[in-house]
C-alpha cells in the first residue's frame, strides 16, 4: 500500500475510482454499456498517445503547446499525400514531418535558450496555419483502395478483436515504461527535469535529452493523428484543435509535476481516461460544451495542487 501511495500515478488512480463511482451513481444504465465503454476506450487511446509525449516533455521541465497542431498536420499529410506516395509512403512522410517539427522546436528551446511555452505556442499557430493553407479549408478523404489497404487496416479498425488504437497504446506504453524506468535514458530524462545543474555535473548531456523528448512528443502526436485518420479517414482544418490542453491536463492529472523530474506513464493514460470520460458523460447528460472547458480548467488546477502536496508529503522538493 505504501508503495502504491508513493507511485506518481497514485492521484490518477484515486481520480479514476472516484469518477467511476460518481458516474455509476448518477448514470448507471447509460455509463455501463458496451457502446459507451468502446467509445471511451477508443478516444482515451488516441489522447493517451499525445499525453504520453507531453508527459515526457514535462518531466524535463519543459512544455509543448503545439501537439494538437502536429496531430492535425500528420493526419492531413497522411491523407493528402496518399495519392502520390501510397499509404505506406504517406505514413512515413507524415511521421517524419511530425518529428521534424519537434526537432525544430527543440533546437529553438535548447540552442536558442528560449522558453518552451513561447516556442511551442508559436509552433501551434504556425503549424495550424500550414494546415489551413495546405487544405484550403476543404475536406479530404481516402480513396476506396486506401481504406482497404493492409497498412490502413493495421492502424485502424480492429486488431485481433481489439480496437487497433488500444492495441498500439499497450505496446507503446509498455515500451516507454521500460525506457523510462529501466534504461539510462530514462534516468537522464528524470534527472534533467529534477535538477539540470546536478545532472550536468554527473555528465548528463541535458540538451540532447530535451531534444529527444521534444522529438518523441511530436512523433507520438503525429502517430495519434495517423491512427485517427486510419479509423476515420477524413480530414478537416480543425483536426486536433485544443488537444494540447487535454494532453497537458491528462499528463498533470496522471502525476506529472510542472516543475519537472517526476511523472508516470500509466498515470498519463489514466489521466487521459478521466478527461475523455468526463467529456463523454457531460455530452451524454446534455450539458453545454462550455461546461467541459470549465471542467478541464478546474481539474487541471486541482491536479497541480494535489500533485505538489503529495510530492511534498513524500519528501520531494517542488
PDB file of N, CA, C and O in Angstrom, residues 80-152:
ATOM      1  N   UNK A  80      -3.605  13.505 -47.616  1.00  0.00           N
ATOM      2  CA  UNK A  80      -3.443  14.239 -48.887  1.00  0.00           C
ATOM      3  C   UNK A  80      -2.257  13.748 -49.717  1.00  0.00           C
ATOM      4  O   UNK A  80      -2.242  13.929 -50.933  1.00  0.00           O
ATOM      5  N   UNK A  81      -1.249  13.148 -49.085  1.00  0.00           N
ATOM      6  CA  UNK A  81      -0.092  12.662 -49.833  1.00  0.00           C
ATOM      7  C   UNK A  81      -0.270  11.222 -50.321  1.00  0.00           C
ATOM      8  O   UNK A  81       0.548  10.735 -51.108  1.00  0.00           O
ATOM      9  N   UNK A  82      -1.322  10.576 -49.872  1.00  0.00           N
ATOM     10  CA  UNK A  82      -1.539   9.163 -50.242  1.00  0.00           C
ATOM     11  C   UNK A  82      -1.654   8.939 -51.751  1.00  0.00           C
ATOM     12  O   UNK A  82      -1.064   7.962 -52.278  1.00  0.00           O
ATOM     13  N   UNK A  83      -2.347   9.803 -52.514  1.00  0.00           N
ATOM     14  CA  UNK A  83      -2.440   9.555 -53.958  1.00  0.00           C
ATOM     15  C   UNK A  83      -1.070   9.551 -54.643  1.00  0.00           C
ATOM     16  O   UNK A  83      -0.890   8.882 -55.658  1.00  0.00           O
ATOM     17  N   UNK A  84      -0.097  10.303 -54.113  1.00  0.00           N
ATOM     18  CA  UNK A  84       1.228  10.396 -54.753  1.00  0.00           C
ATOM     19  C   UNK A  84       2.208   9.349 -54.233  1.00  0.00           C
ATOM     20  O   UNK A  84       3.042   8.848 -54.994  1.00  0.00           O
ATOM     21  N   UNK A  85       2.135   9.026 -52.955  1.00  0.00           N
ATOM     22  CA  UNK A  85       3.151   8.159 -52.346  1.00  0.00           C
ATOM     23  C   UNK A  85       2.603   6.823 -51.828  1.00  0.00           C
ATOM     24  O   UNK A  85       3.360   6.017 -51.299  1.00  0.00           O
ATOM     25  N   UNK A  86       1.306   6.613 -51.952  1.00  0.00           N
ATOM     26  CA  UNK A  86       0.718   5.395 -51.414  1.00  0.00           C
ATOM     27  C   UNK A  86       0.554   5.485 -49.901  1.00  0.00           C
ATOM     28  O   UNK A  86       1.070   6.422 -49.270  1.00  0.00           O
ATOM     29  N   UNK A  87      -0.157   4.522 -49.321  1.00  0.00           N
ATOM     30  CA  UNK A  87      -0.418   4.563 -47.872  1.00  0.00           C
ATOM     31  C   UNK A  87       0.867   4.445 -47.050  1.00  0.00           C
ATOM     32  O   UNK A  87       1.110   5.269 -46.156  1.00  0.00           O
ATOM     33  N   UNK A  88       1.749   3.452 -47.322  1.00  0.00           N
ATOM     34  CA  UNK A  88       2.985   3.357 -46.503  1.00  0.00           C
ATOM     35  C   UNK A  88       3.869   4.597 -46.656  1.00  0.00           C
ATOM     36  O   UNK A  88       4.425   5.087 -45.665  1.00  0.00           O
ATOM     37  N   UNK A  89       4.004   5.093 -47.887  1.00  0.00           N
ATOM     38  CA  UNK A  89       4.852   6.263 -48.118  1.00  0.00           C
ATOM     39  C   UNK A  89       4.330   7.504 -47.420  1.00  0.00           C
ATOM     40  O   UNK A  89       5.100   8.248 -46.797  1.00  0.00           O
ATOM     41  N   UNK A  90       3.027   7.755 -47.519  1.00  0.00           N
ATOM     42  CA  UNK A  90       2.454   8.940 -46.874  1.00  0.00           C
ATOM     43  C   UNK A  90       2.531   8.825 -45.356  1.00  0.00           C
ATOM     44  O   UNK A  90       2.695   9.829 -44.656  1.00  0.00           O
ATOM     45  N   UNK A  91       2.424   7.591 -44.828  1.00  0.00           N
ATOM     46  CA  UNK A  91       2.536   7.394 -43.373  1.00  0.00           C
ATOM     47  C   UNK A  91       3.941   7.776 -42.890  1.00  0.00           C
ATOM     48  O   UNK A  91       4.091   8.504 -41.897  1.00  0.00           O
ATOM     49  N   UNK A  92       4.950   7.295 -43.610  1.00  0.00           N
ATOM     50  CA  UNK A  92       6.333   7.603 -43.213  1.00  0.00           C
ATOM     51  C   UNK A  92       6.597   9.103 -43.318  1.00  0.00           C
ATOM     52  O   UNK A  92       7.192   9.713 -42.407  1.00  0.00           O
ATOM     53  N   UNK A  93       6.148   9.722 -44.422  1.00  0.00           N
ATOM     54  CA  UNK A  93       6.373  11.165 -44.600  1.00  0.00           C
ATOM     55  C   UNK A  93       5.677  11.955 -43.491  1.00  0.00           C
ATOM     56  O   UNK A  93       6.237  12.918 -42.953  1.00  0.00           O
ATOM     57  N   UNK A  94       4.451  11.546 -43.129  1.00  0.00           N
ATOM     58  CA  UNK A  94       3.710  12.251 -42.073  1.00  0.00           C
ATOM     59  C   UNK A  94       4.457  12.169 -40.741  1.00  0.00           C
ATOM     60  O   UNK A  94       4.549  13.169 -40.000  1.00  0.00           O
ATOM     61  N   UNK A  95       5.000  10.992 -40.429  1.00  0.00           N
ATOM     62  CA  UNK A  95       5.741  10.851 -39.176  1.00  0.00           C
ATOM     63  C   UNK A  95       7.039  11.661 -39.202  1.00  0.00           C
ATOM     64  O   UNK A  95       7.416  12.268 -38.186  1.00  0.00           O
ATOM     65  N   UNK A  96       7.703  11.676 -40.351  1.00  0.00           N
ATOM     66  CA  UNK A  96       8.939  12.472 -40.473  1.00  0.00           C
ATOM     67  C   UNK A  96       8.635  13.957 -40.289  1.00  0.00           C
ATOM     68  O   UNK A  96       9.382  14.684 -39.615  1.00  0.00           O
ATOM     69  N   UNK A  97       7.528  14.409 -40.867  1.00  0.00           N
ATOM     70  CA  UNK A  97       7.146  15.820 -40.712  1.00  0.00           C
ATOM     71  C   UNK A  97       6.877  16.151 -39.246  1.00  0.00           C
ATOM     72  O   UNK A  97       7.286  17.204 -38.747  1.00  0.00           O
ATOM     73  N   UNK A  98       6.172  15.252 -38.561  1.00  0.00           N
ATOM     74  CA  UNK A  98       5.876  15.486 -37.139  1.00  0.00           C
ATOM     75  C   UNK A  98       7.168  15.559 -36.329  1.00  0.00           C
ATOM     76  O   UNK A  98       7.344  16.471 -35.502  1.00  0.00           O
ATOM     77  N   UNK A  99       8.069  14.603 -36.583  1.00  0.00           N
ATOM     78  CA  UNK A  99       9.341  14.590 -35.847  1.00  0.00           C
ATOM     79  C   UNK A  99      10.166  15.840 -36.165  1.00  0.00           C
ATOM     80  O   UNK A  99      10.838  16.388 -35.278  1.00  0.00           O
ATOM     81  N   UNK A 100      10.100  16.306 -37.412  1.00  0.00           N
ATOM     82  CA  UNK A 100      10.863  17.493 -37.807  1.00  0.00           C
ATOM     83  C   UNK A 100      10.367  18.740 -37.068  1.00  0.00           C
ATOM     84  O   UNK A 100      11.180  19.586 -36.656  1.00  0.00           O
ATOM     85  N   UNK A 101       9.052  18.849 -36.897  1.00  0.00           N
ATOM     86  CA  UNK A 101       8.506  19.982 -36.138  1.00  0.00           C
ATOM     87  C   UNK A 101       9.038  19.950 -34.704  1.00  0.00           C
ATOM     88  O   UNK A 101       9.458  20.975 -34.149  1.00  0.00           O
ATOM     89  N   UNK A 102       9.040  18.752 -34.118  1.00  0.00           N
ATOM     90  CA  UNK A 102       9.568  18.613 -32.756  1.00  0.00           C
ATOM     91  C   UNK A 102      11.041  18.976 -32.685  1.00  0.00           C
ATOM     92  O   UNK A 102      11.490  19.621 -31.729  1.00  0.00           O
ATOM     93  N   UNK A 103      11.797  18.557 -33.712  1.00  0.00           N
ATOM     94  CA  UNK A 103      13.238  18.843 -33.732  1.00  0.00           C
ATOM     95  C   UNK A 103      13.502  20.352 -33.850  1.00  0.00           C
ATOM     96  O   UNK A 103      14.365  20.892 -33.138  1.00  0.00           O
ATOM     97  N   UNK A 104      12.763  21.018 -34.726  1.00  0.00           N
ATOM     98  CA  UNK A 104      12.934  22.472 -34.879  1.00  0.00           C
ATOM     99  C   UNK A 104      12.655  23.199 -33.568  1.00  0.00           C
ATOM    100  O   UNK A 104      13.411  24.094 -33.153  1.00  0.00           O
ATOM    101  N   UNK A 105      11.561  22.820 -32.924  1.00  0.00           N
ATOM    102  CA  UNK A 105      11.199  23.476 -31.662  1.00  0.00           C
ATOM    103  C   UNK A 105      12.225  23.183 -30.578  1.00  0.00           C
ATOM    104  O   UNK A 105      12.559  24.065 -29.772  1.00  0.00           O
ATOM    105  N   UNK A 106      12.729  21.956 -30.578  1.00  0.00           N
ATOM    106  CA  UNK A 106      13.722  21.585 -29.570  1.00  0.00           C
ATOM    107  C   UNK A 106      14.991  22.413 -29.723  1.00  0.00           C
ATOM    108  O   UNK A 106      15.561  22.891 -28.728  1.00  0.00           O
ATOM    109  N   UNK A 107      15.441  22.601 -30.958  1.00  0.00           N
ATOM    110  CA  UNK A 107      16.638  23.403 -31.179  1.00  0.00           C
ATOM    111  C   UNK A 107      16.412  24.856 -30.767  1.00  0.00           C
ATOM    112  O   UNK A 107      17.312  25.510 -30.215  1.00  0.00           O
ATOM    113  N   UNK A 108      15.210  25.371 -31.033  1.00  0.00           N
ATOM    114  CA  UNK A 108      14.910  26.751 -30.636  1.00  0.00           C
ATOM    115  C   UNK A 108      14.955  26.901 -29.119  1.00  0.00           C
ATOM    116  O   UNK A 108      15.415  27.921 -28.588  1.00  0.00           O
ATOM    117  N   UNK A 109      14.472  25.861 -28.411  1.00  0.00           N
ATOM    118  CA  UNK A 109      14.457  25.905 -26.940  1.00  0.00           C
ATOM    119  C   UNK A 109      15.862  25.711 -26.378  1.00  0.00           C
ATOM    120  O   UNK A 109      16.321  26.477 -25.523  1.00  0.00           O
ATOM    121  N   UNK A 110      16.552  24.672 -26.876  1.00  0.00           N
ATOM    122  CA  UNK A 110      17.840  24.275 -26.286  1.00  0.00           C
ATOM    123  C   UNK A 110      18.976  25.181 -26.738  1.00  0.00           C
ATOM    124  O   UNK A 110      19.749  25.688 -25.916  1.00  0.00           O
ATOM    125  N   UNK A 111      19.085  25.383 -28.037  1.00  0.00           N
ATOM    126  CA  UNK A 111      20.185  26.184 -28.570  1.00  0.00           C
ATOM    127  C   UNK A 111      19.888  27.682 -28.544  1.00  0.00           C
ATOM    128  O   UNK A 111      20.793  28.505 -28.413  1.00  0.00           O
ATOM    129  N   UNK A 112      18.599  28.025 -28.700  1.00  0.00           N
ATOM    130  CA  UNK A 112      18.220  29.443 -28.683  1.00  0.00           C
ATOM    131  C   UNK A 112      17.951  29.966 -27.296  1.00  0.00           C
ATOM    132  O   UNK A 112      17.746  31.170 -27.117  1.00  0.00           O
ATOM    133  N   UNK A 113      17.915  29.056 -26.311  1.00  0.00           N
ATOM    134  CA  UNK A 113      17.650  29.430 -24.906  1.00  0.00           C
ATOM    135  C   UNK A 113      16.348  30.230 -24.783  1.00  0.00           C
ATOM    136  O   UNK A 113      16.290  31.251 -24.086  1.00  0.00           O
ATOM    137  N   UNK A 114      15.333  29.755 -25.502  1.00  0.00           N
ATOM    138  CA  UNK A 114      14.024  30.408 -25.470  1.00  0.00           C
ATOM    139  C   UNK A 114      13.064  29.579 -24.614  1.00  0.00           C
ATOM    140  O   UNK A 114      13.189  28.349 -24.540  1.00  0.00           O
ATOM    141  N   UNK A 115      12.087  30.219 -23.973  1.00  0.00           N
ATOM    142  CA  UNK A 115      11.104  29.462 -23.169  1.00  0.00           C
ATOM    143  C   UNK A 115      10.303  28.521 -24.070  1.00  0.00           C
ATOM    144  O   UNK A 115       9.819  28.932 -25.132  1.00  0.00           O
ATOM    145  N   UNK A 116      10.163  27.273 -23.634  1.00  0.00           N
ATOM    146  CA  UNK A 116       9.432  26.302 -24.457  1.00  0.00           C
ATOM    147  C   UNK A 116       7.974  26.700 -24.645  1.00  0.00           C
ATOM    148  O   UNK A 116       7.372  26.393 -25.680  1.00  0.00           O
ATOM    149  N   UNK A 117       7.394  27.393 -23.667  1.00  0.00           N
ATOM    150  CA  UNK A 117       5.996  27.806 -23.804  1.00  0.00           C
ATOM    151  C   UNK A 117       5.834  28.763 -24.992  1.00  0.00           C
ATOM    152  O   UNK A 117       4.870  28.649 -25.764  1.00  0.00           O
ATOM    153  N   UNK A 118       6.774  29.685 -25.166  1.00  0.00           N
ATOM    154  CA  UNK A 118       6.688  30.650 -26.263  1.00  0.00           C
ATOM    155  C   UNK A 118       6.976  29.970 -27.602  1.00  0.00           C
ATOM    156  O   UNK A 118       6.259  30.179 -28.591  1.00  0.00           O
ATOM    157  N   UNK A 119       8.020  29.140 -27.623  1.00  0.00           N
ATOM    158  CA  UNK A 119       8.396  28.472 -28.873  1.00  0.00           C
ATOM    159  C   UNK A 119       7.265  27.580 -29.375  1.00  0.00           C
ATOM    160  O   UNK A 119       6.886  27.625 -30.553  1.00  0.00           O
ATOM    161  N   UNK A 120       6.715  26.760 -28.493  1.00  0.00           N
ATOM    162  CA  UNK A 120       5.681  25.814 -28.929  1.00  0.00           C
ATOM    163  C   UNK A 120       4.333  26.507 -29.156  1.00  0.00           C
ATOM    164  O   UNK A 120       3.517  26.011 -29.937  1.00  0.00           O
ATOM    165  N   UNK A 121       4.104  27.651 -28.505  1.00  0.00           N
ATOM    166  CA  UNK A 121       2.895  28.426 -28.806  1.00  0.00           C
ATOM    167  C   UNK A 121       2.988  28.955 -30.236  1.00  0.00           C
ATOM    168  O   UNK A 121       2.013  28.924 -30.995  1.00  0.00           O
ATOM    169  N   UNK A 122       4.187  29.433 -30.592  1.00  0.00           N
ATOM    170  CA  UNK A 122       4.400  29.855 -31.974  1.00  0.00           C
ATOM    171  C   UNK A 122       4.250  28.683 -32.925  1.00  0.00           C
ATOM    172  O   UNK A 122       3.671  28.817 -34.012  1.00  0.00           O
ATOM    173  N   UNK A 123       4.764  27.498 -32.518  1.00  0.00           N
ATOM    174  CA  UNK A 123       4.621  26.294 -33.336  1.00  0.00           C
ATOM    175  C   UNK A 123       3.166  25.912 -33.533  1.00  0.00           C
ATOM    176  O   UNK A 123       2.760  25.496 -34.624  1.00  0.00           O
ATOM    177  N   UNK A 124       2.375  26.071 -32.481  1.00  0.00           N
ATOM    178  CA  UNK A 124       0.939  25.759 -32.563  1.00  0.00           C
ATOM    179  C   UNK A 124       0.276  26.568 -33.676  1.00  0.00           C
ATOM    180  O   UNK A 124      -0.419  26.023 -34.539  1.00  0.00           O
ATOM    181  N   UNK A 125       0.508  27.886 -33.664  1.00  0.00           N
ATOM    182  CA  UNK A 125      -0.141  28.755 -34.661  1.00  0.00           C
ATOM    183  C   UNK A 125       0.463  28.551 -36.055  1.00  0.00           C
ATOM    184  O   UNK A 125      -0.252  28.552 -37.063  1.00  0.00           O
ATOM    185  N   UNK A 126       1.797  28.389 -36.119  1.00  0.00           N
ATOM    186  CA  UNK A 126       2.450  28.231 -37.428  1.00  0.00           C
ATOM    187  C   UNK A 126       1.975  26.960 -38.129  1.00  0.00           C
ATOM    188  O   UNK A 126       1.634  26.973 -39.316  1.00  0.00           O
ATOM    189  N   UNK A 127       1.949  25.855 -37.384  1.00  0.00           N
ATOM    190  CA  UNK A 127       1.526  24.574 -37.980  1.00  0.00           C
ATOM    191  C   UNK A 127       0.045  24.605 -38.329  1.00  0.00           C
ATOM    192  O   UNK A 127      -0.373  24.094 -39.368  1.00  0.00           O
ATOM    193  N   UNK A 128      -0.769  25.220 -37.474  1.00  0.00           N
ATOM    194  CA  UNK A 128      -2.199  25.320 -37.782  1.00  0.00           C
ATOM    195  C   UNK A 128      -2.408  26.133 -39.052  1.00  0.00           C
ATOM    196  O   UNK A 128      -3.272  25.814 -39.886  1.00  0.00           O
ATOM    197  N   UNK A 129      -1.606  27.186 -39.222  1.00  0.00           N
ATOM    198  CA  UNK A 129      -1.689  27.979 -40.453  1.00  0.00           C
ATOM    199  C   UNK A 129      -1.335  27.158 -41.680  1.00  0.00           C
ATOM    200  O   UNK A 129      -1.970  27.286 -42.734  1.00  0.00           O
ATOM    201  N   UNK A 130      -0.302  26.314 -41.546  1.00  0.00           N
ATOM    202  CA  UNK A 130       0.089  25.435 -42.664  1.00  0.00           C
ATOM    203  C   UNK A 130      -1.069  24.507 -43.041  1.00  0.00           C
ATOM    204  O   UNK A 130      -1.338  24.269 -44.229  1.00  0.00           O
ATOM    205  N   UNK A 131      -1.762  23.991 -42.028  1.00  0.00           N
ATOM    206  CA  UNK A 131      -2.902  23.103 -42.299  1.00  0.00           C
ATOM    207  C   UNK A 131      -3.978  23.834 -43.096  1.00  0.00           C
ATOM    208  O   UNK A 131      -4.536  23.309 -44.069  1.00  0.00           O
ATOM    209  N   UNK A 132      -4.270  25.092 -42.705  1.00  0.00           N
ATOM    210  CA  UNK A 132      -5.289  25.871 -43.411  1.00  0.00           C
ATOM    211  C   UNK A 132      -4.875  26.109 -44.856  1.00  0.00           C
ATOM    212  O   UNK A 132      -5.673  25.971 -45.793  1.00  0.00           O
ATOM    213  N   UNK A 133      -3.591  26.495 -45.066  1.00  0.00           N
ATOM    214  CA  UNK A 133      -3.115  26.777 -46.422  1.00  0.00           C
ATOM    215  C   UNK A 133      -3.106  25.489 -47.256  1.00  0.00           C
ATOM    216  O   UNK A 133      -3.519  25.487 -48.424  1.00  0.00           O
ATOM    217  N   UNK A 134      -2.628  24.419 -46.659  1.00  0.00           N
ATOM    218  CA  UNK A 134      -2.487  23.136 -47.375  1.00  0.00           C
ATOM    219  C   UNK A 134      -3.847  22.618 -47.847  1.00  0.00           C
ATOM    220  O   UNK A 134      -4.018  22.185 -48.980  1.00  0.00           O
ATOM    221  N   UNK A 135      -4.824  22.623 -46.961  1.00  0.00           N
ATOM    222  CA  UNK A 135      -6.134  22.047 -47.292  1.00  0.00           C
ATOM    223  C   UNK A 135      -7.065  23.054 -47.960  1.00  0.00           C
ATOM    224  O   UNK A 135      -8.065  22.653 -48.563  1.00  0.00           O
ATOM    225  N   UNK A 136      -6.752  24.346 -47.836  1.00  0.00           N
ATOM    226  CA  UNK A 136      -7.654  25.362 -48.377  1.00  0.00           C
ATOM    227  C   UNK A 136      -8.992  25.356 -47.659  1.00  0.00           C
ATOM    228  O   UNK A 136     -10.001  25.844 -48.209  1.00  0.00           O
ATOM    229  N   UNK A 137      -9.031  24.776 -46.476  1.00  0.00           N
ATOM    230  CA  UNK A 137     -10.274  24.732 -45.702  1.00  0.00           C
ATOM    231  C   UNK A 137     -11.220  23.633 -46.148  1.00  0.00           C
ATOM    232  O   UNK A 137     -12.326  23.499 -45.621  1.00  0.00           O
ATOM    233  N   UNK A 138     -10.794  22.831 -47.143  1.00  0.00           N
ATOM    234  CA  UNK A 138     -11.691  21.791 -47.668  1.00  0.00           C
ATOM    235  C   UNK A 138     -11.428  20.446 -46.978  1.00  0.00           C
ATOM    236  O   UNK A 138     -10.390  20.241 -46.358  1.00  0.00           O
ATOM    237  N   UNK A 139     -12.380  19.536 -47.127  1.00  0.00           N
ATOM    238  CA  UNK A 139     -12.288  18.204 -46.535  1.00  0.00           C
ATOM    239  C   UNK A 139     -11.643  17.244 -47.533  1.00  0.00           C
ATOM    240  O   UNK A 139     -11.938  17.282 -48.717  1.00  0.00           O
ATOM    241  N   UNK A 140     -10.745  16.392 -47.039  1.00  0.00           N
ATOM    242  CA  UNK A 140     -10.092  15.400 -47.897  1.00  0.00           C
ATOM    243  C   UNK A 140     -10.389  14.001 -47.354  1.00  0.00           C
ATOM    244  O   UNK A 140     -10.434  13.780 -46.146  1.00  0.00           O
ATOM    245  N   UNK A 141     -10.562  13.059 -48.291  1.00  0.00           N
ATOM    246  CA  UNK A 141     -10.880  11.675 -47.910  1.00  0.00           C
ATOM    247  C   UNK A 141      -9.896  10.708 -48.544  1.00  0.00           C
ATOM    248  O   UNK A 141      -9.287  10.997 -49.574  1.00  0.00           O
ATOM    249  N   UNK A 142      -9.773   9.542 -47.916  1.00  0.00           N
ATOM    250  CA  UNK A 142      -9.020   8.448 -48.513  1.00  0.00           C
ATOM    251  C   UNK A 142      -9.802   7.880 -49.699  1.00  0.00           C
ATOM    252  O   UNK A 142     -11.036   7.880 -49.697  1.00  0.00           O
ATOM    253  N   UNK A 143      -9.079   7.350 -50.685  1.00  0.00           N
ATOM    254  CA  UNK A 143      -9.741   6.635 -51.777  1.00  0.00           C
ATOM    255  C   UNK A 143     -10.237   5.288 -51.246  1.00  0.00           C
ATOM    256  O   UNK A 143      -9.844   4.836 -50.160  1.00  0.00           O
ATOM    257  N   UNK A 144     -11.089   4.630 -52.025  1.00  0.00           N
ATOM    258  CA  UNK A 144     -11.633   3.329 -51.600  1.00  0.00           C
ATOM    259  C   UNK A 144     -10.517   2.301 -51.438  1.00  0.00           C
ATOM    260  O   UNK A 144     -10.530   1.491 -50.503  1.00  0.00           O
ATOM    261  N   UNK A 145      -9.528   2.335 -52.355  1.00  0.00           N
ATOM    262  CA  UNK A 145      -8.407   1.380 -52.256  1.00  0.00           C
ATOM    263  C   UNK A 145      -7.582   1.627 -50.998  1.00  0.00           C
ATOM    264  O   UNK A 145      -7.124   0.689 -50.345  1.00  0.00           O
ATOM    265  N   UNK A 146      -7.358   2.921 -50.659  1.00  0.00           N
ATOM    266  CA  UNK A 146      -6.561   3.257 -49.478  1.00  0.00           C
ATOM    267  C   UNK A 146      -7.254   2.810 -48.193  1.00  0.00           C
ATOM    268  O   UNK A 146      -6.600   2.396 -47.234  1.00  0.00           O
ATOM    269  N   UNK A 147      -8.573   2.887 -48.175  1.00  0.00           N
ATOM    270  CA  UNK A 147      -9.317   2.476 -46.966  1.00  0.00           C
ATOM    271  C   UNK A 147      -9.152   0.984 -46.677  1.00  0.00           C
ATOM    272  O   UNK A 147      -9.215   0.562 -45.534  1.00  0.00           O
ATOM    273  N   UNK A 148      -8.971   0.196 -47.734  1.00  0.00           N
ATOM    274  CA  UNK A 148      -8.848  -1.254 -47.540  1.00  0.00           C
ATOM    275  C   UNK A 148      -7.394  -1.723 -47.579  1.00  0.00           C
ATOM    276  O   UNK A 148      -7.138  -2.926 -47.536  1.00  0.00           O
ATOM    277  N   UNK A 149      -6.452  -0.798 -47.657  1.00  0.00           N
ATOM    278  CA  UNK A 149      -5.031  -1.156 -47.693  1.00  0.00           C
ATOM    279  C   UNK A 149      -4.639  -1.840 -46.367  1.00  0.00           C
ATOM    280  O   UNK A 149      -5.108  -1.457 -45.290  1.00  0.00           O
ATOM    281  N   UNK A 150      -3.783  -2.873 -46.422  1.00  0.00           N
ATOM    282  CA  UNK A 150      -3.392  -3.577 -45.182  1.00  0.00           C
ATOM    283  C   UNK A 150      -2.814  -2.656 -44.103  1.00  0.00           C
ATOM    284  O   UNK A 150      -3.058  -2.873 -42.910  1.00  0.00           O
ATOM    285  N   UNK A 151      -2.051  -1.634 -44.505  1.00  0.00           N
ATOM    286  CA  UNK A 151      -1.481  -0.716 -43.512  1.00  0.00           C
ATOM    287  C   UNK A 151      -2.589   0.083 -42.824  1.00  0.00           C
ATOM    288  O   UNK A 151      -2.563   0.284 -41.593  1.00  0.00           O
ATOM    289  N   UNK A 152      -3.566   0.528 -43.601  1.00  0.00           N
ATOM    290  CA  UNK A 152      -4.689   1.266 -43.014  1.00  0.00           C
ATOM    291  C   UNK A 152      -5.451   0.385 -42.027  1.00  0.00           C
ATOM    292  O   UNK A 152      -5.835   0.829 -40.939  1.00  0.00           O
TER     293      UNK A 152
END
